[in-house]
mmCIF file of C-alpha atoms in Angstrom:
data_model
loop_
_atom_site.group_PDB
_atom_site.id
_atom_site.type_symbol
_atom_site.label_atom_id
_atom_site.label_comp_id
_atom_site.label_asym_id
_atom_site.label_seq_id
_atom_site.Cartn_x
_atom_site.Cartn_y
_atom_site.Cartn_z
ATOM 1 C CA MET B 1 -23.045 18.098 -55.939
ATOM 2 C CA LYS B 2 -23.643 14.320 -55.733
ATOM 3 C CA ARG B 3 -20.322 13.821 -53.912
ATOM 4 C CA ARG B 4 -21.190 16.478 -51.344
ATOM 5 C CA LEU B 5 -24.586 14.880 -50.829
ATOM 6 C CA ILE B 6 -23.035 11.440 -50.193
ATOM 7 C CA ILE B 7 -20.528 12.897 -47.738
ATOM 8 C CA GLY B 8 -23.362 14.714 -45.963
ATOM 9 C CA LEU B 9 -25.427 11.510 -45.693
ATOM 10 C CA ILE B 10 -22.420 9.608 -44.258
ATOM 11 C CA ALA B 11 -21.915 12.306 -41.623
ATOM 12 C CA ILE B 12 -25.600 12.192 -40.623
ATOM 13 C CA ILE B 13 -25.596 8.370 -40.372
ATOM 14 C CA ALA B 14 -22.433 8.453 -38.220
ATOM 15 C CA LEU B 15 -24.044 11.015 -35.906
ATOM 16 C CA ILE B 16 -27.193 8.870 -35.549
ATOM 17 C CA LEU B 17 -25.162 5.728 -34.777
ATOM 18 C CA THR B 18 -23.002 7.555 -32.202
ATOM 19 C CA THR B 19 -26.069 8.963 -30.466
ATOM 20 C CA ALA B 20 -27.745 5.537 -30.411
ATOM 21 C CA CYS B 21 -24.649 3.926 -28.816
ATOM 22 C CA GLN B 22 -24.453 6.642 -26.185
ATOM 23 C CA LYS B 23 -28.046 5.971 -25.173
ATOM 24 C CA LYS B 24 -27.443 2.225 -24.793
ATOM 25 C CA VAL B 25 -24.195 2.411 -22.778
ATOM 26 C CA ASN B 26 -24.494 3.728 -19.226
ATOM 27 C CA PRO B 27 -21.612 5.843 -17.915
ATOM 28 C CA VAL B 28 -19.129 4.216 -15.538
ATOM 29 C CA PRO B 29 -20.616 5.076 -12.130
ATOM 30 C CA TYR B 30 -17.562 5.081 -9.837
ATOM 31 C CA MET B 31 -14.074 6.571 -9.556
ATOM 32 C CA ILE B 32 -11.774 3.889 -8.119
ATOM 33 C CA ILE B 33 -8.004 4.061 -7.518
ATOM 34 C CA PRO B 34 -6.334 2.214 -9.124
ATOM 35 C CA GLU B 35 -8.744 1.865 -12.025
ATOM 36 C CA PRO B 36 -10.085 -1.715 -12.144
ATOM 37 C CA GLN B 37 -9.389 -4.073 -15.020
ATOM 38 C CA LEU B 38 -13.123 -4.223 -15.788
ATOM 39 C CA MET B 39 -16.050 -2.110 -14.608
ATOM 40 C CA GLN B 40 -19.370 -2.943 -16.259
ATOM 41 C CA PRO B 41 -22.432 -0.850 -15.311
ATOM 42 C CA GLU B 42 -25.651 -2.831 -14.801
ATOM 43 C CA GLN B 43 -29.301 -1.811 -14.675
ATOM 44 C CA GLY B 44 -30.891 -0.693 -11.438
ATOM 45 C CA TYR B 45 -29.835 0.578 -8.022
ATOM 46 C CA LEU B 46 -29.173 -0.823 -4.566
ATOM 47 C CA SER B 47 -30.734 1.204 -1.751
ATOM 48 C CA LEU B 48 -28.692 1.271 1.457
ATOM 49 C CA GLN B 49 -29.671 2.599 4.867
ATOM 50 C CA ASN B 50 -27.287 1.743 7.685
ATOM 51 C CA ASN B 51 -27.239 -1.920 6.650
ATOM 52 C CA ILE B 52 -23.865 -3.585 6.224
ATOM 53 C CA GLY B 53 -25.466 -7.028 6.363
ATOM 54 C CA LEU B 54 -26.030 -6.789 2.620
ATOM 55 C CA VAL B 55 -22.308 -7.454 1.971
ATOM 56 C CA LEU B 56 -21.306 -11.075 1.342
ATOM 57 C CA GLY B 57 -17.657 -12.086 0.864
ATOM 58 C CA GLU B 58 -16.500 -15.481 -0.393
ATOM 59 C CA VAL B 59 -13.201 -17.131 -1.343
ATOM 60 C CA ARG B 60 -13.200 -19.259 -4.505
ATOM 61 C CA GLU B 61 -9.763 -20.418 -5.589
ATOM 62 C CA GLN B 62 -8.951 -19.700 -9.253
ATOM 63 C CA TYR B 63 -12.370 -18.106 -9.791
ATOM 64 C CA LEU B 64 -10.774 -15.329 -11.852
ATOM 65 C CA GLU B 65 -7.639 -14.808 -13.878
ATOM 66 C CA GLY B 66 -5.056 -12.503 -12.348
ATOM 67 C CA GLY B 67 -3.668 -14.511 -9.420
ATOM 68 C CA ASP B 68 -4.460 -14.703 -5.729
ATOM 69 C CA GLU B 69 -5.277 -11.002 -5.362
ATOM 70 C CA ALA B 70 -8.017 -11.000 -8.024
ATOM 71 C CA TYR B 71 -11.616 -10.327 -7.014
ATOM 72 C CA GLU B 72 -15.075 -9.692 -8.382
ATOM 73 C CA LEU B 73 -17.379 -7.121 -6.785
ATOM 74 C CA LYS B 74 -21.054 -7.094 -7.762
ATOM 75 C CA ILE B 75 -23.465 -4.424 -6.580
ATOM 76 C CA GLN B 76 -26.935 -5.793 -7.315
ATOM 77 C CA GLN B 77 -30.426 -4.748 -6.308
ATOM 78 C CA ASN B 78 -30.501 -7.440 -3.615
ATOM 79 C CA GLY B 79 -27.033 -6.913 -2.116
ATOM 80 C CA ILE B 80 -23.279 -6.594 -2.544
ATOM 81 C CA PHE B 81 -21.263 -9.714 -3.387
ATOM 82 C CA ILE B 82 -17.465 -10.047 -3.318
ATOM 83 C CA ILE B 83 -15.698 -13.162 -4.577
ATOM 84 C CA GLY B 84 -11.917 -13.396 -4.319
ATOM 85 C CA ASN B 85 -9.406 -15.990 -5.427
ATOM 86 C CA SER B 86 -8.060 -15.782 -1.861
ATOM 87 C CA GLU B 87 -8.508 -13.844 1.368
ATOM 88 C CA GLU B 88 -6.340 -11.117 -0.174
ATOM 89 C CA GLY B 89 -8.726 -10.881 -3.107
ATOM 90 C CA VAL B 90 -11.744 -10.502 -0.838
ATOM 91 C CA PHE B 91 -9.834 -7.884 1.178
ATOM 92 C CA TYR B 92 -9.063 -5.817 -1.945
ATOM 93 C CA GLY B 93 -12.684 -6.098 -3.007
ATOM 94 C CA MET B 94 -13.624 -4.584 0.361
ATOM 95 C CA GLN B 95 -11.173 -1.721 -0.250
ATOM 96 C CA THR B 96 -12.912 -1.011 -3.550
ATOM 97 C CA LEU B 97 -16.254 -1.028 -1.763
ATOM 98 C CA ASP B 98 -14.865 1.398 0.826
ATOM 99 C CA GLN B 99 -13.948 3.756 -2.008
ATOM 100 C CA ILE B 100 -17.482 3.510 -3.394
ATOM 101 C CA LEU B 101 -19.318 4.094 -0.108
ATOM 102 C CA PRO B 102 -19.522 7.557 1.516
ATOM 103 C CA PRO B 103 -16.341 8.255 3.535
ATOM 104 C CA ASN B 104 -18.307 8.935 6.728
ATOM 105 C CA GLY B 105 -20.580 5.917 6.392
ATOM 106 C CA ILE B 106 -24.366 5.835 6.225
ATOM 107 C CA SER B 107 -26.450 7.158 9.100
ATOM 108 C CA GLN B 108 -29.807 5.808 10.219
ATOM 109 C CA GLU B 109 -31.514 8.984 9.045
ATOM 110 C CA GLU B 110 -30.307 8.817 5.437
ATOM 111 C CA SER B 111 -30.261 6.351 2.597
ATOM 112 C CA ILE B 112 -28.196 6.199 -0.566
ATOM 113 C CA LYS B 113 -28.639 4.548 -3.932
ATOM 114 C CA LEU B 114 -25.675 2.744 -5.423
ATOM 115 C CA PRO B 115 -25.795 2.143 -9.187
ATOM 116 C CA CYS B 116 -25.502 -1.581 -9.901
ATOM 117 C CA VAL B 117 -22.158 -2.642 -11.349
ATOM 118 C CA THR B 118 -19.854 -5.617 -11.892
ATOM 119 C CA ILE B 119 -16.174 -4.971 -11.133
ATOM 120 C CA ARG B 120 -13.384 -7.447 -11.807
ATOM 121 C CA ASP B 121 -9.862 -6.517 -10.861
ATOM 122 C CA TRP B 122 -6.369 -7.866 -10.293
ATOM 123 C CA PRO B 123 -3.041 -6.070 -9.887
ATOM 124 C CA ALA B 124 -0.866 -5.066 -12.818
ATOM 125 C CA PHE B 125 2.197 -5.347 -10.545
ATOM 126 C CA SER B 126 2.845 -7.917 -7.826
ATOM 127 C CA TRP B 127 4.993 -5.481 -5.786
ATOM 128 C CA ARG B 128 3.108 -2.283 -4.940
ATOM 129 C CA GLY B 129 4.514 -0.130 -2.183
ATOM 130 C CA GLY B 130 4.883 3.160 -0.398
ATOM 131 C CA MET B 131 7.972 4.448 1.424
ATOM 132 C CA LEU B 132 8.089 6.571 4.578
ATOM 133 C CA ASP B 133 11.306 8.225 5.803
ATOM 134 C CA VAL B 134 11.086 8.429 9.592
ATOM 135 C CA SER B 135 14.777 9.212 10.078
ATOM 136 C CA ARG B 136 14.563 12.758 8.772
ATOM 137 C CA HIS B 137 11.062 13.335 10.141
ATOM 138 C CA PHE B 138 9.748 11.132 12.926
ATOM 139 C CA PHE B 139 6.134 9.970 12.722
ATOM 140 C CA PRO B 140 4.535 8.537 15.881
ATOM 141 C CA LYS B 141 3.186 5.001 15.983
ATOM 142 C CA ALA B 142 -0.423 6.161 15.579
ATOM 143 C CA PHE B 143 0.468 7.803 12.268
ATOM 144 C CA ILE B 144 2.306 4.693 11.059
ATOM 145 C CA LEU B 145 -0.886 2.689 11.615
ATOM 146 C CA LYS B 146 -2.865 5.345 9.735
ATOM 147 C CA TYR B 147 -0.309 5.267 6.913
ATOM 148 C CA ILE B 148 -0.775 1.497 6.633
ATOM 149 C CA ASP B 149 -4.529 2.118 6.329
ATOM 150 C CA ILE B 150 -3.851 4.529 3.458
ATOM 151 C CA LEU B 151 -1.628 2.001 1.676
ATOM 152 C CA ALA B 152 -4.239 -0.736 2.057
ATOM 153 C CA PHE B 153 -7.042 1.575 0.853
ATOM 154 C CA HIS B 154 -5.162 1.955 -2.439
ATOM 155 C CA LYS B 155 -4.335 -1.786 -2.601
ATOM 156 C CA LEU B 156 -0.610 -1.374 -1.978
ATOM 157 C CA ASN B 157 1.011 -4.421 -0.413
ATOM 158 C CA HIS B 158 4.471 -3.282 0.756
ATOM 159 C CA PHE B 159 5.495 -0.660 3.302
ATOM 160 C CA HIS B 160 9.119 0.446 2.875
ATOM 161 C CA TRP B 161 10.086 1.770 6.319
ATOM 162 C CA HIS B 162 13.179 4.004 6.177
ATOM 163 C CA LEU B 163 14.303 3.629 9.793
ATOM 164 C CA THR B 164 17.893 4.895 9.807
ATOM 165 C CA ASP B 165 19.882 7.562 7.986
ATOM 166 C CA GLY B 166 22.379 10.289 8.674
ATOM 167 C CA VAL B 167 19.902 12.380 10.672
ATOM 168 C CA ALA B 168 18.725 9.855 13.242
ATOM 169 C CA TRP B 169 18.486 6.160 14.114
ATOM 170 C CA ARG B 170 14.839 5.318 14.910
ATOM 171 C CA LEU B 171 14.840 1.552 15.628
ATOM 172 C CA GLU B 172 15.587 0.167 19.082
ATOM 173 C CA ILE B 173 18.555 -2.235 19.009
ATOM 174 C CA MET B 174 18.884 -4.127 22.279
ATOM 175 C CA ALA B 175 22.637 -4.627 21.917
ATOM 176 C CA TYR B 176 23.222 -0.897 21.350
ATOM 177 C CA PRO B 177 20.645 1.154 23.320
ATOM 178 C CA GLU B 178 22.805 4.259 22.775
ATOM 179 C CA LEU B 179 21.554 4.459 19.171
ATOM 180 C CA THR B 180 18.104 5.678 20.226
ATOM 181 C CA ARG B 181 18.809 7.201 23.627
ATOM 182 C CA GLY B 182 17.197 10.619 24.017
ATOM 183 C CA ILE B 183 15.467 10.734 20.616
ATOM 184 C CA ASP B 184 12.075 9.750 19.245
ATOM 185 C CA HIS B 185 12.177 6.134 18.124
ATOM 186 C CA TYR B 186 10.217 2.888 17.868
ATOM 187 C CA SER B 187 10.682 0.218 20.488
ATOM 188 C CA GLN B 188 10.783 -3.363 19.322
ATOM 189 C CA ASP B 189 7.362 -3.836 20.936
ATOM 190 C CA ASP B 190 6.101 -0.913 18.823
ATOM 191 C CA VAL B 191 7.461 -2.630 15.736
ATOM 192 C CA ARG B 192 5.779 -5.930 16.600
ATOM 193 C CA GLU B 193 2.434 -4.166 16.990
ATOM 194 C CA ILE B 194 2.876 -2.376 13.659
ATOM 195 C CA LEU B 195 3.857 -5.619 11.951
ATOM 196 C CA ARG B 196 0.767 -7.394 13.283
ATOM 197 C CA TYR B 197 -1.438 -4.566 12.044
ATOM 198 C CA ALA B 198 0.231 -4.516 8.625
ATOM 199 C CA LYS B 199 -0.227 -8.275 8.295
ATOM 200 C CA SER B 200 -3.947 -7.886 8.955
ATOM 201 C CA LYS B 201 -4.009 -5.522 5.953
ATOM 202 C CA HIS B 202 -1.988 -7.939 3.770
ATOM 203 C CA ILE B 203 1.009 -5.586 3.777
ATOM 204 C CA GLU B 204 4.640 -6.693 4.125
ATOM 205 C CA VAL B 205 6.949 -4.261 5.940
ATOM 206 C CA ILE B 206 10.437 -3.816 4.469
ATOM 207 C CA PRO B 207 12.892 -2.178 6.909
ATOM 208 C CA GLU B 208 15.683 0.026 5.602
ATOM 209 C CA ILE B 209 18.925 0.064 7.617
ATOM 210 C CA GLU B 210 21.394 2.304 5.800
ATOM 211 C CA MET B 211 24.960 1.150 5.182
ATOM 212 C CA PRO B 212 27.772 1.781 4.520
ATOM 213 C CA GLY B 213 26.960 5.438 3.811
ATOM 214 C CA HIS B 214 24.295 7.721 5.274
ATOM 215 C CA SER B 215 25.431 6.518 8.698
ATOM 216 C CA GLU B 216 26.343 9.753 10.477
ATOM 217 C CA ALA B 217 23.777 9.127 13.226
ATOM 218 C CA ALA B 218 25.410 5.841 14.249
ATOM 219 C CA LEU B 219 28.979 7.094 13.766
ATOM 220 C CA LYS B 220 28.435 10.116 16.021
ATOM 221 C CA ILE B 221 27.668 7.628 18.793
ATOM 222 C CA PHE B 222 30.308 5.078 17.786
ATOM 223 C CA PRO B 223 33.091 7.085 16.064
ATOM 224 C CA GLN B 224 35.427 4.083 16.338
ATOM 225 C CA LEU B 225 33.475 2.559 13.435
ATOM 226 C CA SER B 226 34.838 5.287 11.116
ATOM 227 C CA CYS B 227 38.135 4.918 9.327
ATOM 228 C CA ASP B 228 39.160 8.224 10.916
ATOM 229 C CA PRO B 229 37.415 8.700 14.289
ATOM 230 C CA ASP B 230 38.381 12.397 14.278
ATOM 231 C CA GLU B 231 36.410 12.997 11.077
ATOM 232 C CA VAL B 232 32.900 11.572 10.922
ATOM 233 C CA SER B 233 32.537 10.821 7.223
ATOM 234 C CA GLY B 234 29.159 9.130 7.432
ATOM 235 C CA VAL B 235 30.626 5.884 6.082
ATOM 236 C CA TYR B 236 31.364 2.746 8.084
ATOM 237 C CA CYS B 237 34.995 1.678 7.816
ATOM 238 C CA ALA B 238 35.305 -1.567 5.879
ATOM 239 C CA GLY B 239 38.864 -2.030 7.121
ATOM 240 C CA LYS B 240 37.931 -2.673 10.758
ATOM 241 C CA GLU B 241 36.629 -5.959 12.128
ATOM 242 C CA ILE B 242 34.568 -4.126 14.761
ATOM 243 C CA THR B 243 32.488 -2.609 11.944
ATOM 244 C CA PHE B 244 31.339 -6.046 10.858
ATOM 245 C CA ASP B 245 30.717 -7.109 14.452
ATOM 246 C CA PHE B 246 28.452 -4.075 14.910
ATOM 247 C CA LEU B 247 26.545 -4.540 11.643
ATOM 248 C CA GLU B 248 26.137 -8.278 12.186
ATOM 249 C CA GLN B 249 24.584 -7.687 15.606
ATOM 250 C CA VAL B 250 22.280 -4.960 14.262
ATOM 251 C CA LEU B 251 21.131 -7.027 11.289
ATOM 252 C CA SER B 252 20.641 -10.121 13.444
ATOM 253 C CA GLU B 253 18.110 -8.210 15.547
ATOM 254 C CA VAL B 254 16.459 -6.724 12.466
ATOM 255 C CA ILE B 255 16.154 -10.168 10.832
ATOM 256 C CA ASP B 256 14.671 -11.642 14.005
ATOM 257 C CA LEU B 257 12.196 -8.759 14.275
ATOM 258 C CA PHE B 258 11.026 -8.447 10.663
ATOM 259 C CA PRO B 259 9.628 -11.491 8.831
ATOM 260 C CA ALA B 260 10.047 -9.810 5.424
ATOM 261 C CA GLU B 261 11.893 -11.667 2.687
ATOM 262 C CA PHE B 262 13.992 -8.565 1.975
ATOM 263 C CA ILE B 263 15.854 -5.977 4.050
ATOM 264 C CA HIS B 264 17.024 -2.794 2.356
ATOM 265 C CA VAL B 265 20.595 -1.866 3.301
ATOM 266 C CA GLY B 266 20.995 1.228 1.120
ATOM 267 C CA GLY B 267 24.411 1.176 -0.509
ATOM 268 C CA ASP B 268 24.016 4.539 -2.250
ATOM 269 C CA GLU B 269 26.087 7.750 -2.283
ATOM 270 C CA VAL B 270 29.154 6.323 -0.563
ATOM 271 C CA GLY B 271 32.312 8.405 -0.629
ATOM 272 C CA LYS B 272 35.440 6.343 -1.334
#
């Protein structure tokens, strides 16, 4: 009987302690993607009514651990404060704030209360990207810009742009205009505009130019680049000098156009 009584008392004490802790700790007020490294609820609320002047952003080098992209976002009763280790950090703090605020903004007729919070965050991975295959399904320039917005909203910093494949070649090459004649594609001016926009969102664009396989689109136009021109295999012929002349010219234009450190050249699923 004594043992049962002790066990019962322990259970009651544990229940009291758990309840007391739950009363002291406020629930995390926001759903943010990706989940921040730290999100500490604070007391009070910030009332907003069509007033973006309450947001203050500031760069302080090495203010936080976590590298250049780290930031701190504080929602306090007197305003919203974002401190980043760099401009990128401040930018990512703004993306977090965009996720917190109503998607359609705040009208003059309404007001909202934001629970006060301190958020500190930095990326778990330095390379964070999304890929879009525009060879198999073409997306117009307006959608590409929207896609970059989506990447930035989720703090992704690389856009892998799959521009060529067996279905179609989507990038204008000045030396070979036949590659994009009569099909939907991006002019080099389109690309420059997209690159400028991506840079403003701290996103690096990685172009993908498939070789030596997945090249049916180019080989239908230039069958002489196949080992057997009568049978389009989808693979550039490595035994012909003209193949290397073609690829060197293409890649020279791609390198001049894209400032990215890397260019993806495929290399997969190549029949021997």
